[in-house]
Each structure stands twice: as structure tokens, then as C-alpha cells.
Amino acid sequence: MGSNHSVKISSAVLRKSYLGSVKSDNEEVELYYKSKDCIFTLPKGYKIDETKGEYEVKVKDKFKYDSFLTLDHHSDLENNSLSFKYLGKKNNSIENQTFQFTTQEEYQQAFSILNAINTTQREGKPRHLGIIINPISGHKKSMGYFENVLKPMLDCSGIRYDVYKTTGPTYVQQMMSELDLEKTPYTDFVVIGGDGTLFQLINSCEDHPQKQLIWKKPFGLFPGGSANTVSCNLGCTNEYLSTSRVLKGDTIQADMIEVTLDNDKKIYGVCGFMYGHIETSVQDSGREEYGRYRYFVKGLKDLFSSFSTPTYPISLSYKIHKDAEKNEENKDDGWITHPKNEIFSMIAMQHEGRCTQISSPVLPFIRYNEEKMILFIFDPTNKFRCLEFLFKWILGYGKQLYIPGLILKPVDQIKLQFETPSKIALDGEKYVTKSCDLKLHQQKINLMGKTYPYTDQDEKLKFDLGI
């Protein structure tokens, strides 16, 4: 059933954690439950000497919660047996398991443990998901993610759901505008698509007359797009982990970027803001020709034409984040004006910068809920180095913070003025404006998933950069 593991457990914990016998693969073993961290099994007949303080035991199999995605499927109360399905990570398939317990008490204890892994209630009501599928995003695998993984698990769990398949860029807005949030049964929304589909949903919610009711609801996301920035920053890097996050239902509060355009129109995003060369690269990357790999192809072309790429005129000022003001000089109430009237590229993000193409975070010192943005400014005098940064970012070559020519600041607000109407992008969606103001939206969004913990190296990097 799995490889052996060695763990140290006290005899008292072993005895207290006993649940009963398990029949699996025609071999009977004994089931133990250890604390909140895993479920594991020991060979039948394993003797526990309570006079011994601590045991180092060979465990036949050990399931962590994220991989042991369980759903109560069938209960036989008379025989104290519990059958359920779980998501096997080794072969990415849904498998069956049956636990046979010796007493009713042991059965109830095991049932409580397994049932706690999934969330079937939201604010005292049975969960009901509104699932939005974009069938043409990314590699066009969204329908497969739903049919082959999420749907079978939802059907087993008893969580109700309705499915909406997008047919165009205005579909989500139209769908949301027709929902009466006081009457709709939906407790959660799930997007199976890319960052652009989530962007459409967020802005449709903000335009809704009952938006305060919507923002109380959690949003789940599957990595069905090209970059999948939000999914990857939440640990939902494949359809199985995303299913686990959706079924478990745990959420984090994430910051949203609010952008005000020159016509006072406000737009909202969770991926990031772009201007200059990187915005042009994203918009002109050839979606139809290259699909999911379009950013890689565009980055390669740009690298070989670096000396002919243009710079972009701009008037840029930014307000340093309140916790970093002490490290800045020549400031007026925290505001700093960029000394040059042109840049090569600019990015503002409020997350680590993980995406499908990136193997490690670009910004390991910031998370989705830290109430600040990180501003990248790419200096045009070192254009080739900036392109090297972008190219390596696309290819996923590790952390890219030390390439020369890159200015990096923690900020609360950003103001931009352009000589002529210019193209900007928020979450990959293009807009044309003569000015724009950026800040974090006062409303946070509840996203299903979790953020990555800081490492000692991350903390040192934060200190070195004064962030």
C-alpha cells in the first residue's frame, strides 16, 4: 500500500490513539491515529509495552491530510465498518478503502476524524458550490479537471453544486448580474480556468448591487489557465490539490489591487499590475499560435532583440509602505518621485509571484495578506539585464531578485501619468488610459487554499532588503 516510514511515538499516545483493525489489500493491519498530523497503520499484532517511554515504529503507510483526501461513502453501523473513497496521489486516482472497527466507540471516533477533513457546512448551511468553468483557457483541460476529478469527489461527499460553462468574455458578468444573493443557494464559488476568469468574476462581484454579500463567500480556483498565478500562490498547483482545498474549504484573506483609470473607472485584481515592455509581451505573446507556452516564446524573441526594444515614457511616484519608511530618505510624507521620465517595465504585485512556469517564488518575502504591494521598476539603462530577469522568470530559474538594474520597493500606493493614452494590464487584462492610481482595495477576498510559511532564508532576505 505504500513505503515504510519511521516515526517516534510515546506508548501512551499509541494506546490512546488506537482505532481498530483495517482490511486493506487482503492484509489485516491495525489502524492508529496520531494527533492532528497524520493517519497511519501498524502490522496486526504489534505489541505495545506501556512501560517503555517512546517507540520508534515502522509504519506501513502514512497519510497526510492533504494527500489523504477522504469522503465518507458508506457506513455500516451494525458491523461498525466505514467505507470511503480517497484521492491517491501516487497514481492520481480515486481509490476505495474500508475500515472495520471492533466497537461502536472506535467507529464514531474514526468517523469524526475522517469527516473533519472535509467541510460540508458553511455558516451552518449545507455547502452548495457555484462552479464556473472556462473550457478554452490554458491547455483547454478545465472540463477534464471537473469531469475526472472534482465531480466524482463532490458526488461522493454529498456537496451540492451547479455548473456554468463560459461562452465568451461577458458571460461571467451576465451570470453574476442575474443572481439574487439573498436567495441564491451558493455558499462558495469555484473557478476552473485561469487568472483571467477569476478577474472577470471579481469585477462582476464588485459591480453587483449586493456585493457585500458576495465578498463573504469563499472563492476556489483550479489551475486551468496559462500562468495560474493565484492557484500556485495558494498551493493549488494541480487539479488534485485544488480538489483537496475546495473540499476542505479552509480559506485565507487575500489583498486585492484597486486601479483607478483616468475616467474614474475602478478595476480590481489579485495577480498584479503591468506597464511597459512586460505588458506588451503578455498582450502580444501569440495566444492562438503558442497557447500555454506563449510567454516562453515571446521571452525568447525579446531576449534576442533586446537592443531594439523601446522604452516607455512615464511620470511615476509611489508611497513607501509605512513599515519601510524609516529606510527611505528624501521623502515627503512617504511619497517618492521616480527621477527618470522613462522606464523599460514596471510590475506591482501583492504576492510571491509563483505561477505555472516558475519553480520558486520571485518574491519570497511577501504573502497575499500582508497589506502592501511590491513595486518592480526596470531601468532602461540596463535593458538586457531586465530582459534576462523576465526570461528567467518565464522559464522558472529560481529566485530572480539579484539581477542588476532592478529597483524593488514595498509600497502602499502608486500614481502614474502618461504623455499619451497608454496600455496597462491588470491580471493580464488590457486597458488604455492617460493616468492611473494603484492601491490595495479595502475589501479582501476569501480564497480557498493556504500560503507558504516563511523560511529562515526568507526572513533574512526581508531584513537585507529592508522590507
mmCIF file of N, CA and C in Angstrom, residues 55-104:
data_model
loop_
_atom_site.group_PDB
_atom_site.id
_atom_site.type_symbol
_atom_site.label_atom_id
_atom_site.label_comp_id
_atom_site.label_asym_id
_atom_site.label_seq_id
_atom_site.Cartn_x
_atom_site.Cartn_y
_atom_site.Cartn_z
ATOM 1 N N TYR A 55 8.489 4.846 21.437
ATOM 2 C CA TYR A 55 8.698 3.818 20.424
ATOM 3 C C TYR A 55 9.125 4.472 19.117
ATOM 4 N N GLU A 56 10.051 3.854 18.440
ATOM 5 C CA GLU A 56 10.302 4.202 17.042
ATOM 6 C C GLU A 56 9.728 3.063 16.228
ATOM 7 N N VAL A 57 8.646 3.326 15.530
ATOM 8 C CA VAL A 57 7.909 2.254 14.865
ATOM 9 C C VAL A 57 8.007 2.401 13.356
ATOM 10 N N LYS A 58 7.979 1.263 12.675
ATOM 11 C CA LYS A 58 7.902 1.247 11.224
ATOM 12 C C LYS A 58 6.427 1.270 10.836
ATOM 13 N N VAL A 59 6.051 2.284 10.137
ATOM 14 C CA VAL A 59 4.654 2.467 9.786
ATOM 15 C C VAL A 59 4.423 1.928 8.387
ATOM 16 N N LYS A 60 3.386 1.116 8.235
ATOM 17 C CA LYS A 60 3.126 0.521 6.924
ATOM 18 C C LYS A 60 2.741 1.588 5.906
ATOM 19 N N ASP A 61 1.942 2.517 6.328
ATOM 20 C CA ASP A 61 1.601 3.618 5.433
ATOM 21 C C ASP A 61 1.212 4.827 6.267
ATOM 22 N N LYS A 62 1.494 5.994 5.748
ATOM 23 C CA LYS A 62 1.241 7.231 6.478
ATOM 24 C C LYS A 62 0.559 8.206 5.529
ATOM 25 N N PHE A 63 -0.592 8.692 5.910
ATOM 26 C CA PHE A 63 -1.345 9.594 5.055
ATOM 27 C C PHE A 63 -1.375 10.969 5.693
ATOM 28 N N LYS A 64 -0.907 11.970 5.004
ATOM 29 C CA LYS A 64 -1.085 13.336 5.478
ATOM 30 C C LYS A 64 -2.435 13.841 4.975
ATOM 31 N N TYR A 65 -2.976 14.819 5.664
ATOM 32 C CA TYR A 65 -4.319 15.271 5.323
ATOM 33 C C TYR A 65 -4.447 15.694 3.862
ATOM 34 N N ASP A 66 -3.481 16.439 3.363
ATOM 35 C CA ASP A 66 -3.609 16.956 2.011
ATOM 36 C C ASP A 66 -3.651 15.847 0.970
ATOM 37 N N SER A 67 -2.946 14.743 1.215
ATOM 38 C CA SER A 67 -2.946 13.652 0.247
ATOM 39 C C SER A 67 -4.030 12.629 0.558
ATOM 40 N N PHE A 68 -4.429 12.553 1.828
ATOM 41 C CA PHE A 68 -5.440 11.586 2.239
ATOM 42 C C PHE A 68 -6.795 12.273 2.158
ATOM 43 N N LEU A 69 -7.263 12.519 0.958
ATOM 44 C CA LEU A 69 -8.480 13.284 0.726
ATOM 45 C C LEU A 69 -9.670 12.345 0.839
ATOM 46 N N THR A 70 -10.293 12.281 1.995
ATOM 47 C CA THR A 70 -11.307 11.262 2.250
ATOM 48 C C THR A 70 -12.716 11.807 2.132
ATOM 49 N N LEU A 71 -13.626 10.914 1.783
ATOM 50 C CA LEU A 71 -15.040 11.244 1.691
ATOM 51 C C LEU A 71 -15.836 10.082 2.255
ATOM 52 N N ASP A 72 -16.657 10.313 3.287
ATOM 53 C CA ASP A 72 -17.440 9.197 3.805
ATOM 54 C C ASP A 72 -18.426 8.760 2.734
ATOM 55 N N HIS A 73 -18.379 7.508 2.387
ATOM 56 C CA HIS A 73 -19.128 6.994 1.247
ATOM 57 C C HIS A 73 -20.233 6.048 1.689
ATOM 58 N N HIS A 74 -19.922 5.155 2.627
ATOM 59 C CA HIS A 74 -20.922 4.193 3.080
ATOM 60 C C HIS A 74 -20.597 3.778 4.506
ATOM 61 N N SER A 75 -21.598 3.826 5.364
ATOM 62 C CA SER A 75 -21.403 3.442 6.758
ATOM 63 C C SER A 75 -22.296 2.253 7.094
ATOM 64 N N ASP A 76 -21.701 1.236 7.707
ATOM 65 C CA ASP A 76 -22.436 0.060 8.171
ATOM 66 C C ASP A 76 -22.385 0.069 9.696
ATOM 67 N N LEU A 77 -23.412 0.672 10.308
ATOM 68 C CA LEU A 77 -23.404 0.857 11.755
ATOM 69 C C LEU A 77 -23.470 -0.470 12.507
ATOM 70 N N GLU A 78 -24.196 -1.442 11.942
ATOM 71 C CA GLU A 78 -24.339 -2.717 12.643
ATOM 72 C C GLU A 78 -23.001 -3.437 12.763
ATOM 73 N N ASN A 79 -22.195 -3.345 11.709
ATOM 74 C CA ASN A 79 -20.904 -4.037 11.714
ATOM 75 C C ASN A 79 -19.740 -3.106 12.034
ATOM 76 N N ASN A 80 -20.059 -1.863 12.385
ATOM 77 C CA ASN A 80 -19.010 -0.888 12.731
ATOM 78 C C ASN A 80 -17.970 -0.745 11.621
ATOM 79 N N SER A 81 -18.425 -0.717 10.377
ATOM 80 C CA SER A 81 -17.485 -0.548 9.265
ATOM 81 C C SER A 81 -17.744 0.789 8.589
ATOM 82 N N LEU A 82 -16.694 1.347 8.063
ATOM 83 C CA LEU A 82 -16.758 2.656 7.414
ATOM 84 C C LEU A 82 -16.034 2.563 6.084
ATOM 85 N N SER A 83 -16.765 2.731 4.993
ATOM 86 C CA SER A 83 -16.163 2.698 3.663
ATOM 87 C C SER A 83 -16.116 4.114 3.114
ATOM 88 N N PHE A 84 -15.059 4.433 2.412
ATOM 89 C CA PHE A 84 -14.936 5.774 1.855
ATOM 90 C C PHE A 84 -13.995 5.744 0.661
ATOM 91 N N LYS A 85 -13.979 6.837 -0.060
ATOM 92 C CA LYS A 85 -13.063 6.998 -1.184
ATOM 93 C C LYS A 85 -11.979 7.984 -0.783
ATOM 94 N N TYR A 86 -10.807 7.789 -1.333
ATOM 95 C CA TYR A 86 -9.752 8.769 -1.093
ATOM 96 C C TYR A 86 -8.964 8.985 -2.372
ATOM 97 N N LEU A 87 -8.301 10.111 -2.406
ATOM 98 C CA LEU A 87 -7.553 10.505 -3.593
ATOM 99 C C LEU A 87 -6.117 10.041 -3.435
ATOM 100 N N GLY A 88 -5.708 9.023 -4.187
ATOM 101 C CA GLY A 88 -4.346 8.523 -4.116
ATOM 102 C C GLY A 88 -3.414 9.378 -4.944
ATOM 103 N N LYS A 89 -2.412 9.977 -4.307
ATOM 104 C CA LYS A 89 -1.533 10.910 -5.024
ATOM 105 C C LYS A 89 -0.517 10.206 -5.903
ATOM 106 N N LYS A 90 -0.186 8.939 -5.582
ATOM 107 C CA LYS A 90 0.854 8.269 -6.357
ATOM 108 C C LYS A 90 0.422 8.048 -7.797
ATOM 109 N N ASN A 91 -0.815 7.594 -7.976
ATOM 110 C CA ASN A 91 -1.292 7.354 -9.335
ATOM 111 C C ASN A 91 -2.421 8.300 -9.719
ATOM 112 N N ASN A 92 -2.631 9.335 -8.915
ATOM 113 C CA ASN A 92 -3.639 10.354 -9.206
ATOM 114 C C ASN A 92 -4.999 9.739 -9.528
ATOM 115 N N SER A 93 -5.453 8.831 -8.694
ATOM 116 C CA SER A 93 -6.741 8.188 -8.932
ATOM 117 C C SER A 93 -7.541 8.145 -7.638
ATOM 118 N N ILE A 94 -8.833 7.991 -7.783
ATOM 119 C CA ILE A 94 -9.719 7.873 -6.636
ATOM 120 C C ILE A 94 -9.831 6.397 -6.272
ATOM 121 N N GLU A 95 -9.508 6.064 -5.027
ATOM 122 C CA GLU A 95 -9.455 4.676 -4.595
ATOM 123 C C GLU A 95 -10.425 4.434 -3.442
ATOM 124 N N ASN A 96 -10.711 3.159 -3.196
ATOM 125 C CA ASN A 96 -11.658 2.768 -2.154
ATOM 126 C C ASN A 96 -10.928 2.206 -0.940
ATOM 127 N N GLN A 97 -11.518 2.386 0.221
ATOM 128 C CA GLN A 97 -10.951 1.854 1.452
ATOM 129 C C GLN A 97 -12.093 1.518 2.413
ATOM 130 N N THR A 98 -11.909 0.472 3.201
ATOM 131 C CA THR A 98 -12.890 0.089 4.218
ATOM 132 C C THR A 98 -12.187 -0.103 5.552
ATOM 133 N N PHE A 99 -12.728 0.516 6.603
ATOM 134 C CA PHE A 99 -12.224 0.330 7.958
ATOM 135 C C PHE A 99 -13.239 -0.515 8.731
ATOM 136 N N GLN A 100 -12.758 -1.541 9.394
ATOM 137 C CA GLN A 100 -13.604 -2.383 10.249
ATOM 138 C C GLN A 100 -13.180 -2.163 11.697
ATOM 139 N N PHE A 101 -14.094 -1.698 12.537
ATOM 140 C CA PHE A 101 -13.769 -1.369 13.920
ATOM 141 C C PHE A 101 -14.385 -2.380 14.875
ATOM 142 N N THR A 102 -13.771 -2.519 16.026
ATOM 143 C CA THR A 102 -14.207 -3.543 16.980
ATOM 144 C C THR A 102 -15.354 -3.076 17.857
ATOM 145 N N THR A 103 -15.492 -1.761 18.051
ATOM 146 C CA THR A 103 -16.574 -1.245 18.898
ATOM 147 C C THR A 103 -17.211 -0.029 18.243
ATOM 148 N N GLN A 104 -18.414 0.284 18.694
ATOM 149 C CA GLN A 104 -19.127 1.458 18.198
ATOM 150 C C GLN A 104 -18.367 2.740 18.544
#
